[in-house]
């Protein structure tokens, strides 16, 4: 293997780790209600929202407004990232996409909720570091703890809203 090929492979591994760290910093900043840090994680023209819907935030400032409106009233939270993968843009080494699998607990208005989330992301490397260019959330479930038993047997697994709504995935009906 040539020195150039080895250097490229090492750079790709470093980029993958930087993206993993970016996603971990997002979870920590959400849990800490650290909006200053959150703002640094998004590209200036970032998009944010739920899958299969128009973006709720377009541009860093709008994304931050959405995040403040959701996070501030959510009470204490704990986001745990699990596996993730990164797909590289073969035409542009400063762009990638991926998915992060996560469980989250939140406690708005004293009601503890638990959720299983997939973050569908696009990443961009600018100003020397990786940022979120897009982050779209999808949910397997998001429910109060007392409604958790048997949640996967239901179609309407988004139980934090009234009336409960169908989950984003899987696409097939239960």
GROMACS .gro file of C-alpha atoms in nm:
model
  174
    1UNK     CA    1   0.000   0.000   0.000
    2UNK     CA    2   0.134   0.342  -0.092
    3UNK     CA    3   0.191   0.612   0.166
    4UNK     CA    4  -0.085   0.817   0.001
    5UNK     CA    5  -0.335   0.532   0.021
    6UNK     CA    6  -0.246   0.470   0.385
    7UNK     CA    7  -0.280   0.840   0.465
    8UNK     CA    8  -0.624   0.846   0.297
    9UNK     CA    9  -0.740   0.544   0.499
   10UNK     CA   10  -0.619   0.701   0.824
   11UNK     CA   11  -0.791   1.029   0.735
   12UNK     CA   12  -1.117   0.840   0.673
   13UNK     CA   13  -1.090   0.672   1.016
   14UNK     CA   14  -1.021   1.007   1.180
   15UNK     CA   15  -1.322   1.158   1.004
   16UNK     CA   16  -1.544   0.868   1.116
   17UNK     CA   17  -1.434   0.921   1.476
   18UNK     CA   18  -1.492   1.296   1.447
   19UNK     CA   19  -1.849   1.231   1.326
   20UNK     CA   20  -1.907   0.984   1.611
   21UNK     CA   21  -1.784   1.249   1.856
   22UNK     CA   22  -2.008   1.510   1.692
   23UNK     CA   23  -2.312   1.287   1.752
   24UNK     CA   24  -2.210   1.224   2.113
   25UNK     CA   25  -2.163   1.597   2.173
   26UNK     CA   26  -2.515   1.653   2.039
   27UNK     CA   27  -2.663   1.408   2.293
   28UNK     CA   28  -2.463   1.560   2.579
   29UNK     CA   29  -2.557   1.916   2.483
   30UNK     CA   30  -2.927   1.819   2.458
   31UNK     CA   31  -2.916   1.657   2.803
   32UNK     CA   32  -2.732   1.955   2.952
   33UNK     CA   33  -2.959   2.209   2.777
   34UNK     CA   34  -2.634   2.359   2.645
   35UNK     CA   35  -2.765   2.562   2.353
   36UNK     CA   36  -2.434   2.740   2.292
   37UNK     CA   37  -2.264   2.407   2.222
   38UNK     CA   38  -2.559   2.279   2.019
   39UNK     CA   39  -2.533   2.580   1.789
   40UNK     CA   40  -2.170   2.494   1.708
   41UNK     CA   41  -2.270   2.143   1.596
   42UNK     CA   42  -2.491   2.256   1.307
   43UNK     CA   43  -2.383   2.395   0.972
   44UNK     CA   44  -2.505   2.748   0.893
   45UNK     CA   45  -2.756   2.611   0.638
   46UNK     CA   46  -2.858   2.302   0.840
   47UNK     CA   47  -3.198   2.133   0.820
   48UNK     CA   48  -3.376   1.974   1.118
   49UNK     CA   49  -3.705   1.794   1.167
   50UNK     CA   50  -3.890   1.466   1.155
   51UNK     CA   51  -3.865   1.219   0.867
   52UNK     CA   52  -4.136   1.228   0.603
   53UNK     CA   53  -4.219   1.591   0.685
   54UNK     CA   54  -4.088   1.929   0.573
   55UNK     CA   55  -3.795   2.055   0.783
   56UNK     CA   56  -3.903   2.235   1.099
   57UNK     CA   57  -3.580   2.432   1.108
   58UNK     CA   58  -3.394   2.565   0.805
   59UNK     CA   59  -3.064   2.731   0.891
   60UNK     CA   60  -2.870   2.720   1.216
   61UNK     CA   61  -3.075   2.989   1.392
   62UNK     CA   62  -3.408   2.829   1.299
   63UNK     CA   63  -3.278   2.487   1.406
   64UNK     CA   64  -3.180   2.635   1.740
   65UNK     CA   65  -3.527   2.787   1.785
   66UNK     CA   66  -3.681   2.442   1.727
   67UNK     CA   67  -3.437   2.277   1.967
   68UNK     CA   68  -3.493   2.538   2.238
   69UNK     CA   69  -3.871   2.497   2.207
   70UNK     CA   70  -3.844   2.118   2.245
   71UNK     CA   71  -3.560   2.081   2.494
   72UNK     CA   72  -3.627   2.361   2.742
   73UNK     CA   73  -3.967   2.223   2.856
   74UNK     CA   74  -3.857   1.858   2.838
   75UNK     CA   75  -3.707   1.854   3.187
   76UNK     CA   76  -3.417   1.621   3.265
   77UNK     CA   77  -3.316   1.391   2.983
   78UNK     CA   78  -3.072   1.117   2.900
   79UNK     CA   79  -2.983   1.026   2.542
   80UNK     CA   80  -2.781   0.709   2.484
   81UNK     CA   81  -2.638   0.659   2.137
   82UNK     CA   82  -2.595   0.300   2.027
   83UNK     CA   83  -2.462   0.192   1.689
   84UNK     CA   84  -2.415   0.425   1.400
   85UNK     CA   85  -2.290   0.408   1.047
   86UNK     CA   86  -2.143   0.659   0.807
   87UNK     CA   87  -2.177   0.651   0.429
   88UNK     CA   88  -1.920   0.861   0.250
   89UNK     CA   89  -1.993   1.082  -0.049
   90UNK     CA   90  -1.751   0.934  -0.301
   91UNK     CA   91  -1.749   1.261  -0.501
   92UNK     CA   92  -1.695   1.501  -0.212
   93UNK     CA   93  -1.470   1.408   0.083
   94UNK     CA   94  -1.628   1.688   0.290
   95UNK     CA   95  -1.974   1.526   0.284
   96UNK     CA   96  -2.121   1.211   0.435
   97UNK     CA   97  -2.450   1.069   0.551
   98UNK     CA   98  -2.541   0.823   0.819
   99UNK     CA   99  -2.774   0.701   1.086
  100UNK     CA  100  -2.745   0.702   1.465
  101UNK     CA  101  -2.955   0.467   1.679
  102UNK     CA  102  -3.054   0.611   2.017
  103UNK     CA  103  -3.269   0.563   2.325
  104UNK     CA  104  -3.385   0.868   2.515
  105UNK     CA  105  -3.559   0.942   2.840
  106UNK     CA  106  -3.720   1.281   2.906
  107UNK     CA  107  -3.946   1.417   3.177
  108UNK     CA  108  -4.168   1.704   3.059
  109UNK     CA  109  -4.413   1.830   3.322
  110UNK     CA  110  -4.318   1.546   3.555
  111UNK     CA  111  -4.416   1.267   3.312
  112UNK     CA  112  -4.127   1.036   3.232
  113UNK     CA  113  -4.115   0.930   2.866
  114UNK     CA  114  -3.894   0.676   2.692
  115UNK     CA  115  -3.823   0.663   2.322
  116UNK     CA  116  -3.630   0.475   2.057
  117UNK     CA  117  -3.493   0.709   1.791
  118UNK     CA  118  -3.314   0.690   1.460
  119UNK     CA  119  -3.133   1.006   1.356
  120UNK     CA  120  -3.099   1.024   0.977
  121UNK     CA  121  -2.807   1.257   0.928
  122UNK     CA  122  -2.602   1.435   0.667
  123UNK     CA  123  -2.264   1.568   0.769
  124UNK     CA  124  -2.043   1.836   0.621
  125UNK     CA  125  -1.682   1.920   0.698
  126UNK     CA  126  -1.629   2.294   0.703
  127UNK     CA  127  -1.399   2.526   0.891
  128UNK     CA  128  -1.184   2.223   0.969
  129UNK     CA  129  -1.445   2.016   1.152
  130UNK     CA  130  -1.753   1.802   1.090
  131UNK     CA  131  -2.100   1.948   1.150
  132UNK     CA  132  -2.458   1.834   1.112
  133UNK     CA  133  -2.590   1.947   0.774
  134UNK     CA  134  -2.921   1.764   0.828
  135UNK     CA  135  -3.075   1.579   1.120
  136UNK     CA  136  -3.414   1.413   1.081
  137UNK     CA  137  -3.562   1.209   1.366
  138UNK     CA  138  -3.776   0.901   1.336
  139UNK     CA  139  -3.927   0.707   1.624
  140UNK     CA  140  -3.999   0.340   1.687
  141UNK     CA  141  -4.186   0.456   1.999
  142UNK     CA  142  -4.204   0.750   2.237
  143UNK     CA  143  -4.426   0.673   2.533
  144UNK     CA  144  -4.488   0.732   2.903
  145UNK     CA  145  -4.327   0.460   3.112
  146UNK     CA  146  -4.661   0.326   3.235
  147UNK     CA  147  -4.761   0.261   2.870
  148UNK     CA  148  -4.432   0.097   2.773
  149UNK     CA  149  -4.528  -0.268   2.838
  150UNK     CA  150  -4.654  -0.406   2.509
  151UNK     CA  151  -4.571  -0.088   2.313
  152UNK     CA  152  -4.423  -0.279   2.018
  153UNK     CA  153  -4.753  -0.461   1.963
  154UNK     CA  154  -4.927  -0.130   1.894
  155UNK     CA  155  -4.937   0.074   1.573
  156UNK     CA  156  -4.981   0.409   1.755
  157UNK     CA  157  -4.650   0.408   1.944
  158UNK     CA  158  -4.604   0.787   1.959
  159UNK     CA  159  -4.797   0.815   2.281
  160UNK     CA  160  -4.659   1.145   2.407
  161UNK     CA  161  -4.913   1.328   2.191
  162UNK     CA  162  -5.290   1.325   2.192
  163UNK     CA  163  -5.427   1.138   2.017
  164UNK     CA  164  -5.143   0.883   1.989
  165UNK     CA  165  -4.990   0.863   1.641
  166UNK     CA  166  -4.838   0.579   1.437
  167UNK     CA  167  -4.463   0.540   1.476
  168UNK     CA  168  -4.229   0.628   1.191
  169UNK     CA  169  -4.093   0.276   1.155
  170UNK     CA  170  -4.121   0.001   1.073
  171UNK     CA  171  -4.321   0.088   0.764
  172UNK     CA  172  -4.530  -0.228   0.786
  173UNK     CA  173  -4.844  -0.233   0.999
  174UNK     CA  174  -4.850  -0.424   1.325
   0.00000   0.00000   0.00000
